[in-house]
Short mmCIF file of C-alpha atoms and ligand atoms in Angstrom, two decimals:
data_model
loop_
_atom_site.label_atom_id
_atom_site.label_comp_id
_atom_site.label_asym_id
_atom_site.label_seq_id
_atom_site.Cartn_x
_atom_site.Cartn_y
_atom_site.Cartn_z
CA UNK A 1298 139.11 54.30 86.18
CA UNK A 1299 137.48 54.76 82.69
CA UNK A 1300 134.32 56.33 83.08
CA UNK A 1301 133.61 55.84 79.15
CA UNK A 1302 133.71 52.17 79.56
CA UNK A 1303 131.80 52.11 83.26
CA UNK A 1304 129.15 54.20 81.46
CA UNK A 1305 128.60 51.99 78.80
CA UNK A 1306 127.34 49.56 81.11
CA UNK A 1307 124.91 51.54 82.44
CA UNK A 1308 122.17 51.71 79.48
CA UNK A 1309 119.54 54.19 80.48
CA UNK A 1310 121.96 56.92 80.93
CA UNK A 1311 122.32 56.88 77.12
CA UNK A 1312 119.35 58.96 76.64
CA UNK A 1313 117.73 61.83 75.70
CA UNK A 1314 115.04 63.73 78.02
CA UNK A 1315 113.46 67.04 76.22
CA UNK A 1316 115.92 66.82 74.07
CA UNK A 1317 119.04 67.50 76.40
CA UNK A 1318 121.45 64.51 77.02
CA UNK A 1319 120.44 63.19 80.68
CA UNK A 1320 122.90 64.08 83.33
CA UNK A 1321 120.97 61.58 86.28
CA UNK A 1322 122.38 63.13 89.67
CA UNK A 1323 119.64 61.31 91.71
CA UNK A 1324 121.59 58.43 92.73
CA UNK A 1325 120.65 58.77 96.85
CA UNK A 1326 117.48 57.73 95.49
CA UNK A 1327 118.20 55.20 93.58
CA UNK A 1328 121.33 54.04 91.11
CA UNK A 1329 121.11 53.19 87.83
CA UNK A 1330 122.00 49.33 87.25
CA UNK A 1331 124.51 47.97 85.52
CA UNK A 1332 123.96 45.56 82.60
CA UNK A 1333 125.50 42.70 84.55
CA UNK A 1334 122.32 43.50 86.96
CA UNK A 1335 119.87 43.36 84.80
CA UNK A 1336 121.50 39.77 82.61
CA UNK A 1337 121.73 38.46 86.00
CA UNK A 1338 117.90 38.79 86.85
CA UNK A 1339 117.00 38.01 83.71
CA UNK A 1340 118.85 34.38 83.56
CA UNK A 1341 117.45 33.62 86.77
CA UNK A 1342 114.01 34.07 85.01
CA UNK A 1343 115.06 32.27 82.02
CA UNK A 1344 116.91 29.07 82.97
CA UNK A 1345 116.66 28.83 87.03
CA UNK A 1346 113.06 30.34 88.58
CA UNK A 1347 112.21 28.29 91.36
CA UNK A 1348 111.08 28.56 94.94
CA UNK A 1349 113.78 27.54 97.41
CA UNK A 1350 114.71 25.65 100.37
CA UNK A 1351 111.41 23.02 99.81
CA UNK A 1352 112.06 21.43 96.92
CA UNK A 1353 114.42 18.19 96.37
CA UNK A 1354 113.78 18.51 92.70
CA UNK A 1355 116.87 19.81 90.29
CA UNK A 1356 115.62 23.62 89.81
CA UNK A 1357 114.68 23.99 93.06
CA UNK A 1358 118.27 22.96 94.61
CA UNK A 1359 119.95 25.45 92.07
CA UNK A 1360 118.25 28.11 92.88
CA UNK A 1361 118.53 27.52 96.84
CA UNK A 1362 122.32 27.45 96.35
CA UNK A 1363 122.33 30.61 93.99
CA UNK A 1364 120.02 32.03 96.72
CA UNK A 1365 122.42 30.94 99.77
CA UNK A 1366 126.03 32.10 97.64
CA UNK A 1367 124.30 35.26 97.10
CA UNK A 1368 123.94 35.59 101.17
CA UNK A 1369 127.75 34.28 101.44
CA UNK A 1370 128.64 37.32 98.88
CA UNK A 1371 126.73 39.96 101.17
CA UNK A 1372 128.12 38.33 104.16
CA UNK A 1373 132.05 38.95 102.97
CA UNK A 1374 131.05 42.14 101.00
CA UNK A 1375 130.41 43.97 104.35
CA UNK A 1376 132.82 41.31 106.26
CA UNK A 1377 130.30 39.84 108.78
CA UNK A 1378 131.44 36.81 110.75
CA UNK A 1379 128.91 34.29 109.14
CA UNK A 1380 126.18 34.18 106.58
CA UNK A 1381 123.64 33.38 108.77
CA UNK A 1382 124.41 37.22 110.06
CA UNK A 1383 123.09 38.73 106.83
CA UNK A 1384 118.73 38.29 106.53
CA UNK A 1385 117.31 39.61 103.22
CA UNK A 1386 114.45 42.00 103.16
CA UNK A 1387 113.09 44.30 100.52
CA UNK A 1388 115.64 47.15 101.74
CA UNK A 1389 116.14 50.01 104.54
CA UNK A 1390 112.98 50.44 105.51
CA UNK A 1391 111.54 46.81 106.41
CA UNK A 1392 115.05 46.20 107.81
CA UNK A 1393 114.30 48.84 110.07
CA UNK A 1394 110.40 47.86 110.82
CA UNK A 1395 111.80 44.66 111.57
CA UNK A 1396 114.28 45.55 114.13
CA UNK A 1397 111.73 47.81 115.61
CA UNK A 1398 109.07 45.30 115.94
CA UNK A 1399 111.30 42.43 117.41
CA UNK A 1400 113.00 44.83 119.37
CA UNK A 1401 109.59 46.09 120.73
CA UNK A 1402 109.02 42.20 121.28
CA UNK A 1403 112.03 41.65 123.11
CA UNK A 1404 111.59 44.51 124.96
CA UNK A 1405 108.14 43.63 126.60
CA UNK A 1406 109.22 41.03 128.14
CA UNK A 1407 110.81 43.38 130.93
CA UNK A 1408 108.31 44.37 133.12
CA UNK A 1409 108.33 48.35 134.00
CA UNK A 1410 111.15 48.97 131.52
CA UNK A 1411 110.75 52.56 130.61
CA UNK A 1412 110.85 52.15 126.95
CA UNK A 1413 113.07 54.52 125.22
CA UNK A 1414 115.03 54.63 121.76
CA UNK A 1415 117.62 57.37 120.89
CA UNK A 1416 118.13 58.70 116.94
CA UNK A 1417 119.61 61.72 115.62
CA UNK A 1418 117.60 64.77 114.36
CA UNK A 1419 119.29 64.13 111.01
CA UNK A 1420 117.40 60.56 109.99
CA UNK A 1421 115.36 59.58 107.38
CA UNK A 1422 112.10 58.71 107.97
CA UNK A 1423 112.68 54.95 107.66
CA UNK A 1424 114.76 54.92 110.77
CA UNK A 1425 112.63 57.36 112.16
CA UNK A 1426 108.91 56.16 112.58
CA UNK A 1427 109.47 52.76 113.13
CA UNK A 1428 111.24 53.68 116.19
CA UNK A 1429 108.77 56.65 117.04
CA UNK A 1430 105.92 54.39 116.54
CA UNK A 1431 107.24 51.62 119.04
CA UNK A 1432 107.92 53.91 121.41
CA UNK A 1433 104.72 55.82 121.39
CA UNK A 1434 102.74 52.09 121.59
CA UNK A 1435 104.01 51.95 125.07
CA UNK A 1436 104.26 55.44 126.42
CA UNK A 1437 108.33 55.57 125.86
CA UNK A 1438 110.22 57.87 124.57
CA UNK A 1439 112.42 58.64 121.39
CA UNK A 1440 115.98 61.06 122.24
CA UNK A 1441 117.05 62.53 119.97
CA UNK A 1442 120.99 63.59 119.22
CA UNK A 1443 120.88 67.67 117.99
CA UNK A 1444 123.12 68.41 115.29
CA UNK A 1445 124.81 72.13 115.08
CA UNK A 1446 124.28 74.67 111.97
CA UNK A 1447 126.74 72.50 109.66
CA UNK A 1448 124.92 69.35 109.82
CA UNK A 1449 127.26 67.70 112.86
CA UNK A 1450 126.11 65.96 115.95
CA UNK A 1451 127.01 66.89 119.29
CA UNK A 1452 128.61 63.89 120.47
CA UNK A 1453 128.61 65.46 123.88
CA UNK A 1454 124.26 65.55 123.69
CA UNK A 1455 124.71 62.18 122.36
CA UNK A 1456 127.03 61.08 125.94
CA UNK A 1457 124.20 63.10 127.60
CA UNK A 1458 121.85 61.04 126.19
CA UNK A 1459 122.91 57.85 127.02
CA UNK A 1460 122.96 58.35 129.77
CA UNK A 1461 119.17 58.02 129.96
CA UNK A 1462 118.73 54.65 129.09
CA UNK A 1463 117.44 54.17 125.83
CA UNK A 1464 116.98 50.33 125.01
CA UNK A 1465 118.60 51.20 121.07
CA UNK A 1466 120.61 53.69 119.34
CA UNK A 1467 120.08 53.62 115.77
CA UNK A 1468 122.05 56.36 113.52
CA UNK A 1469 122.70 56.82 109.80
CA UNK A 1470 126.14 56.25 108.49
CA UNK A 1471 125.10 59.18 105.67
CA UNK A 1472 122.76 61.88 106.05
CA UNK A 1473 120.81 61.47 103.27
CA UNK A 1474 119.82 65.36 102.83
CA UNK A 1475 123.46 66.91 104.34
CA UNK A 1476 125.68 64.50 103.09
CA UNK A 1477 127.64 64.29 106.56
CA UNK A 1478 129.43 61.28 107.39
CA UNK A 1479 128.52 60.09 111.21
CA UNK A 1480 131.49 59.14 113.28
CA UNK A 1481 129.63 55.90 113.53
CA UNK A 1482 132.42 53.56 115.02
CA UNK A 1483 133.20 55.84 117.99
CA UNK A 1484 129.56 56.31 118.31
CA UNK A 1485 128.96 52.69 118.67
CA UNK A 1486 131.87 52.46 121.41
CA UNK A 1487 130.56 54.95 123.42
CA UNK A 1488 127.00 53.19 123.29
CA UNK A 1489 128.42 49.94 124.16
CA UNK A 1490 130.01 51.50 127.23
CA UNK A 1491 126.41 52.06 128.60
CA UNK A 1492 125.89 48.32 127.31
CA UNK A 1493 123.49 49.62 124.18
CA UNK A 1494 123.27 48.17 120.85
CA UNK A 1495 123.51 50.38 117.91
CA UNK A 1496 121.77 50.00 114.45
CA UNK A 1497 123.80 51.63 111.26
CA UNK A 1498 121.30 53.14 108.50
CA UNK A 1499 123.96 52.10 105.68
CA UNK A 1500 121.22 53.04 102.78
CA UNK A 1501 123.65 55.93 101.77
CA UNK A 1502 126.89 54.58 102.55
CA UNK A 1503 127.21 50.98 100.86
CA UNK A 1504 127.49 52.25 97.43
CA UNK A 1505 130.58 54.58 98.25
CA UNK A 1506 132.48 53.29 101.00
CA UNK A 1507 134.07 49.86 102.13
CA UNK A 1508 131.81 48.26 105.16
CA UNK A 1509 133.72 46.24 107.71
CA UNK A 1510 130.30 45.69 110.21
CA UNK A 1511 133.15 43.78 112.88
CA UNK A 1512 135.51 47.33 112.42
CA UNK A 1513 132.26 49.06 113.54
CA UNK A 1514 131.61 46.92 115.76
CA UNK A 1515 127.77 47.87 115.26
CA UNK A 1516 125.31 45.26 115.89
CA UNK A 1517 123.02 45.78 113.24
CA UNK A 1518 123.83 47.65 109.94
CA UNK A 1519 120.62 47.81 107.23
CA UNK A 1520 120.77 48.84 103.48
CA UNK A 1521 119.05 48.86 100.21
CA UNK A 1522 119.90 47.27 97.11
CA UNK A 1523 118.36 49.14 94.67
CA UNK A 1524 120.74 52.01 95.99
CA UNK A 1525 123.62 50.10 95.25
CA UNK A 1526 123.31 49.36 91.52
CA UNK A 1527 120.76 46.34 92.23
CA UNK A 1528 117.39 45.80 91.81
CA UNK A 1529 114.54 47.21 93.62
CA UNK A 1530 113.05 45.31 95.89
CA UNK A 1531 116.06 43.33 97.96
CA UNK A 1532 118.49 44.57 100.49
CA UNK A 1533 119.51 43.82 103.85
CA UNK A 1534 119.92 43.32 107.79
CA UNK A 1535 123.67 42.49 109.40
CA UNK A 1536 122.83 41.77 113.00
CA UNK A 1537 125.08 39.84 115.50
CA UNK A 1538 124.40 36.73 115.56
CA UNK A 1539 123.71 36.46 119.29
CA UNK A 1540 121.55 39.72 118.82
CA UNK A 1541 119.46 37.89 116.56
CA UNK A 1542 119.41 35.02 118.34
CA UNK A 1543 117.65 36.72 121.34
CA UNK A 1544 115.05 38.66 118.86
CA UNK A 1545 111.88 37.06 118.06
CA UNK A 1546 110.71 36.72 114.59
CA UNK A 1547 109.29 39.64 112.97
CA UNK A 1548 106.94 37.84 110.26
CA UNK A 1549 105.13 34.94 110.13
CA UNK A 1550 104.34 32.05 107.99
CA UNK A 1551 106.44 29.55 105.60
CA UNK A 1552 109.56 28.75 106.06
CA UNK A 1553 110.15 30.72 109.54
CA UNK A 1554 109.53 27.92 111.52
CA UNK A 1555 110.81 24.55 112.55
CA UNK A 1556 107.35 22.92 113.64
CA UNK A 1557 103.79 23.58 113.53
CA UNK A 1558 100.55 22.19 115.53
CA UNK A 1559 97.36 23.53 116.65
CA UNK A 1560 98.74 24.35 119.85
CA UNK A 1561 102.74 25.35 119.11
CA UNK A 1562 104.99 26.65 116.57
CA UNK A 1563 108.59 26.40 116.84
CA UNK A 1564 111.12 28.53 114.88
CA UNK A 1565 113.35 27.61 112.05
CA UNK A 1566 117.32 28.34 113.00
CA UNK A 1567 119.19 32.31 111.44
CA UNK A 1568 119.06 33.07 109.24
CA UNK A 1569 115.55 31.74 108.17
CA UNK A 1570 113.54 32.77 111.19
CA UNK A 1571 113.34 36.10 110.01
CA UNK A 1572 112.80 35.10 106.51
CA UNK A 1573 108.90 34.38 106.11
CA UNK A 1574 107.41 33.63 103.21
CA UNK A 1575 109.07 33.57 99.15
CA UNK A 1576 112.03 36.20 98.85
CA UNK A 1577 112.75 37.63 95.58
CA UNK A 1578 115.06 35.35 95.08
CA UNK A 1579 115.65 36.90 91.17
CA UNK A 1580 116.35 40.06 92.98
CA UNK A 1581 119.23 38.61 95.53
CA UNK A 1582 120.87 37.71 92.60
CA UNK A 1583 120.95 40.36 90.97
CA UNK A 1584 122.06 42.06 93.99
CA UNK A 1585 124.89 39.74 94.08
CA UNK A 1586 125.97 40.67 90.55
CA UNK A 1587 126.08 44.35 91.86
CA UNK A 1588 128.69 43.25 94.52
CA UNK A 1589 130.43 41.68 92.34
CA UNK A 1590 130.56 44.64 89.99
CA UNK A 1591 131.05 47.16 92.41
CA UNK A 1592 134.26 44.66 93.69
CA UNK A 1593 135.35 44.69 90.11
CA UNK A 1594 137.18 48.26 90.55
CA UNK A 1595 139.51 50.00 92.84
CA UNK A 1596 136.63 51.16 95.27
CA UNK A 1597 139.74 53.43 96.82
CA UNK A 1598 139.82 55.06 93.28
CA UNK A 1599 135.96 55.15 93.50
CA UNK A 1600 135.91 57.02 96.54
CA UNK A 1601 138.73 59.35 95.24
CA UNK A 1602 136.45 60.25 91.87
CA UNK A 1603 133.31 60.55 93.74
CA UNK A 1604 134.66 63.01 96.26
CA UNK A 1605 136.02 65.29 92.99
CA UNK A 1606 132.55 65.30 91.54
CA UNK A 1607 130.87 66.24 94.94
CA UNK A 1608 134.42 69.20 95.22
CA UNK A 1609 133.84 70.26 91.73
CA UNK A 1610 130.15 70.78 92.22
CA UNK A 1611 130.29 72.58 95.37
CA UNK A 1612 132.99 75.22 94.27
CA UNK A 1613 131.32 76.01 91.00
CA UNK A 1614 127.98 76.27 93.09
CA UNK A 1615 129.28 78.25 95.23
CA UNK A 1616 129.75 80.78 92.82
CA UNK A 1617 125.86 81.42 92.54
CA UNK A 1618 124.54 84.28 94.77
CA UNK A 1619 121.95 83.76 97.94
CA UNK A 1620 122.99 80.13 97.62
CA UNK A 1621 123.16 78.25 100.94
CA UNK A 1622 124.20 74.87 101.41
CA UNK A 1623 122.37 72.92 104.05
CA UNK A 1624 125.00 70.60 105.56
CA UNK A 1625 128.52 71.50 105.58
CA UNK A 1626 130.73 69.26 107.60
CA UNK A 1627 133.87 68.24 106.83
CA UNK A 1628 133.46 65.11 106.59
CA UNK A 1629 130.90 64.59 103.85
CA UNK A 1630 129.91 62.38 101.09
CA UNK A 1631 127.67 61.56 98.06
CA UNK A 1632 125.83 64.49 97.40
CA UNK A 1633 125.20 68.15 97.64
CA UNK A 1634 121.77 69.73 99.45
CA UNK A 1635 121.14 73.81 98.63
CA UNK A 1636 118.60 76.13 98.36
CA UNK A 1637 118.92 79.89 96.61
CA UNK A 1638 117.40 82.79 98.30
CA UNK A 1639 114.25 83.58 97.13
CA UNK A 1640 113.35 80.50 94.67
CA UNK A 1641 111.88 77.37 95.64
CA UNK A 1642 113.85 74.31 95.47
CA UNK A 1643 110.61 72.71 93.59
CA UNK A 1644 110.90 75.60 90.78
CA UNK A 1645 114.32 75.11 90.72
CA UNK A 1646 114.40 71.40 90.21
CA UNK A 1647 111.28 71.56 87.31
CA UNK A 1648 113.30 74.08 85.34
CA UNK A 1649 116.38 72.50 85.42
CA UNK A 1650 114.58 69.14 84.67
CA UNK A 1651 113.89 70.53 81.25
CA UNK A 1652 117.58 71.32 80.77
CA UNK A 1653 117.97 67.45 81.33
CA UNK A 1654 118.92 67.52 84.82
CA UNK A 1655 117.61 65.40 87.24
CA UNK A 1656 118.14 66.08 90.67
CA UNK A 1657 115.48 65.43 93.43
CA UNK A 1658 113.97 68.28 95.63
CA UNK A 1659 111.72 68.66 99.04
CA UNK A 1660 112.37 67.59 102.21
CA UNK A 1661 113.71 63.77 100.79
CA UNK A 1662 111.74 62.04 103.64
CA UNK A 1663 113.58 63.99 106.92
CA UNK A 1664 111.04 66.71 107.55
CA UNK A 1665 112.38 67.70 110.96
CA UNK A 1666 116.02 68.35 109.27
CA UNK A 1667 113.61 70.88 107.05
CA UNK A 1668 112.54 71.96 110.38
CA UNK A 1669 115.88 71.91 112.25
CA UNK A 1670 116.94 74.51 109.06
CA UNK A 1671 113.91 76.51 109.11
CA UNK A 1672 113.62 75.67 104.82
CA UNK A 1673 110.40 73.65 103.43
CA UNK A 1674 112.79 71.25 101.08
CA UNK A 1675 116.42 71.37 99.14
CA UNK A 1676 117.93 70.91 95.91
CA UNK A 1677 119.92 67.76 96.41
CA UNK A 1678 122.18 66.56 93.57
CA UNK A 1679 123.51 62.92 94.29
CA UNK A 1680 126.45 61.42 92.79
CA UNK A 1681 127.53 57.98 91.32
CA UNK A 1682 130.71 56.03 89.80
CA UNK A 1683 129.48 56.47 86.58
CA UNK A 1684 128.66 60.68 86.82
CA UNK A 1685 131.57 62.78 85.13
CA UNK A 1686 132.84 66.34 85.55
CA UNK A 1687 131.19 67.72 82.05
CA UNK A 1688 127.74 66.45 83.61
CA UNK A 1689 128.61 68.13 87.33
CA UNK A 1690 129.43 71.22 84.63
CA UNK A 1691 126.19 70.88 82.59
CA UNK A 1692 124.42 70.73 86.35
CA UNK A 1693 125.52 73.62 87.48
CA UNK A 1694 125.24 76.11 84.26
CA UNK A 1695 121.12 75.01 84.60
CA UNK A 1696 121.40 75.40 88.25
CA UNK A 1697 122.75 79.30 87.06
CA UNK A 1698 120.38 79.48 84.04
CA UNK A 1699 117.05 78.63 86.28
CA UNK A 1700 118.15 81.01 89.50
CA UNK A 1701 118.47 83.95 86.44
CA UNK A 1702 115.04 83.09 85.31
CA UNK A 1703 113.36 82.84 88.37
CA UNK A 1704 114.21 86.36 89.93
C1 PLP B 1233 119.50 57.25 105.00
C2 PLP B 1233 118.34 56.49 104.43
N1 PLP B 1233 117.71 55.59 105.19
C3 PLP B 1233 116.68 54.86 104.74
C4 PLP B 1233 116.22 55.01 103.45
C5 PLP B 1233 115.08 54.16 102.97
O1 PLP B 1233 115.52 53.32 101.97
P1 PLP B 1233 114.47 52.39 101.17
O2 PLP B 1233 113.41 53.32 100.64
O3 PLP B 1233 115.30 51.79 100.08
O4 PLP B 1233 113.94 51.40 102.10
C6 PLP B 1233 116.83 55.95 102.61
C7 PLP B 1233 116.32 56.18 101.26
O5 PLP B 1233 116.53 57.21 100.66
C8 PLP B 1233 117.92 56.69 103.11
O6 PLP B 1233 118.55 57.58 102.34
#
């Protein structure tokens, strides 16, 4: 892999910020995108804009089938059965709203059902509050699977918990604050055993790790383009397509439905019931590009790299006294979460933000993990194809420089 010519694809990173080269290790946030990305985008603006599926003139057509290979792409990226598997949405989050709201849908239509949804004390707010606020509309219940001092979950809690009958699981493949990889496959066997389906928060694992959605078996798996080298603004929902079948639409409007009167609607077929309204169609195809980009290397040599940035930058941190890491399992990914006795990650991060560093710190949208670790936020640095040792070296020597300055 030559990171010289990756990174000359990537633009912004050729910068300067207070002087200091930037050395971007915010990429759980949000990646940087490649040129391709942004051409791609661009084009569709220049020779191809059109709104899709209604009109029978030439524009119109070419951007419907740009708009419908772009859903094929997704659709063998993540190797679901059929396209009409994979829905577009602006990312994660409404992928999770909408699950939660045609699950709570669904789920209404059974009298007396104690409504409960389980989750694990390590999720992002996205897959959190949708869930908690469903629940709490009917007087249910959200579980929740404890995780042990290294950022783990106790799969035994989790068996416990099925037990108990929530309606969903839904679980992130990647912490986004500890880094931990979630033992999501077995996790979805042992919910299917109790007859439960299982949504995968993919928003941090996508980027960095082949998806096979039939290998997991899962029956819904979400994620975020703009995390992902592609646009803001697009991402996605893999669901089953007899799961999504039996859920109800989650928005109304154009293009959902089949017929309309007065009196009845009827629903269009998957994967357009649950697409109401104009998509960013501009947006899909850039996310599209992204794929394609990403497919463009040896994603096993990817994975390989990435893990030596993350190994590089946790043995050089860990030279730093009153550091503490917050997550340590052994099987991790992506990025590193720490604070350093005595400073506050916020102090830490502005400092070292003037040395040209970005990294993001607070509690990255999981307050209770805060909570769970008794901390009010982290220092997360979050790695990328494009990042390279000298900038996991440049991170660290500010990391060292700031912690000397603020005792
Ligand atoms: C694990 C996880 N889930 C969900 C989200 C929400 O993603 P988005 O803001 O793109 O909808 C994020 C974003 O950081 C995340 O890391």
């Amino acid at each position: 892999m030559n990171i010289n010519e990756i990174r000359v694809q990537f633009p912004v990173l050729d910068q300067q910020v207070y002087g200091k080269p930037l050395v971007y290790l915010d990429n759980a946030a949000t990646t940087q995108k490649p040129l391709c990305v942004i051409e791609r985008e661009r084009d569709y603006y220049l020779h191809e804009n059109c709104n899709i599926h209604r009109g029978v003139h030439y524009l119109s057509q070419k951007a419907t089938e740009a708009y419908e290979h772009a859903r094929q792409t997704i659709a063998d990226f993540v190797h679901a059965k059929e396209a009409r598997e994979i829905i577009f949405t602006r990312g994660t989050t409404e992928s999770l709203n909408l699950l939660a709201t045609s699950f709570e849908h669904l789920l209404l239509s059974t009298p007396n059902s104690q409504l409960k949804v389980l989750v694990t004390a390590m999720e992002h707010h996205s897959n959190l509050v949708p869930w908690q606020q469903m629940v709490q509309r009917h007087q249910g219940q959200l579980l929740v699977v404890p995780m042990d001092d290294k950022g783990v979950l106790d799969l035994e809690q989790y068996e416990k918990l099925l037990k108990e009958g929530p309606k969903v699981v839904s679980i992130a493949h990647i912490s986004n604050v500890l880094g931990t990889i979630n033992p999501v496959k077995e996790m979805v066997a042992m919910a299917h055993q109790y007859g439960i389906p299982v949504v995968v928060d993919g928003a941090q694992s996508i980027a960095h790790h082949p998806i096979d959605v039939q290998d997991l078996d899962c029956d819904f798996f979400v994620f975020s383009g703009h995390k992902m080298y592609a646009p803001m603004g697009i991402g996605g929902l893999y669901g089953k397509a007899e799961w999504l079948e039996k859920l109800p639409p989650y928005q109304f409007g154009g293009e959902m439905v089949d017929t309309v009167s007065f009196e009845k609607t009827t629903f269009n077929v998957l994967p357009y019931k649950f697409e109401a309204g104009t998509p960013n169609v501009g947006a899909a195809l850039g996310l599209e590009t992204a794929i394609q980009f990403i497919k463009g290397l040896d994603r096993r040599e990817v994975e390989t790299y990435e893990a030596q940035l993350l190994q590089s930058a946790i043995e050089k941190l860990s030279e730093i006294d009153g550091i503490r890491f917050i997550g340590e399992a052994a099987r991790r990914s992506g990025l590193v979460s720490f604070i350093i006795d005595g400073i506050h990650p916020y102090d830490l991060g502005t400092i070292i933000d003037k040395m040209g560093v970005a990294v993001r710190t607070g509690h990255h949208c999981a307050e209770p993990v805060m909570t769970r670790f008794g901390i009010p936020g982290t220092v997360r640095a979050s790695f990328a194809l494009y990042n390279t040792m000298e900038e996991v070296e440049i991170f660290v020597n500010a990391v060292k420089k700031a912690a000397m300055m603020l005792r």
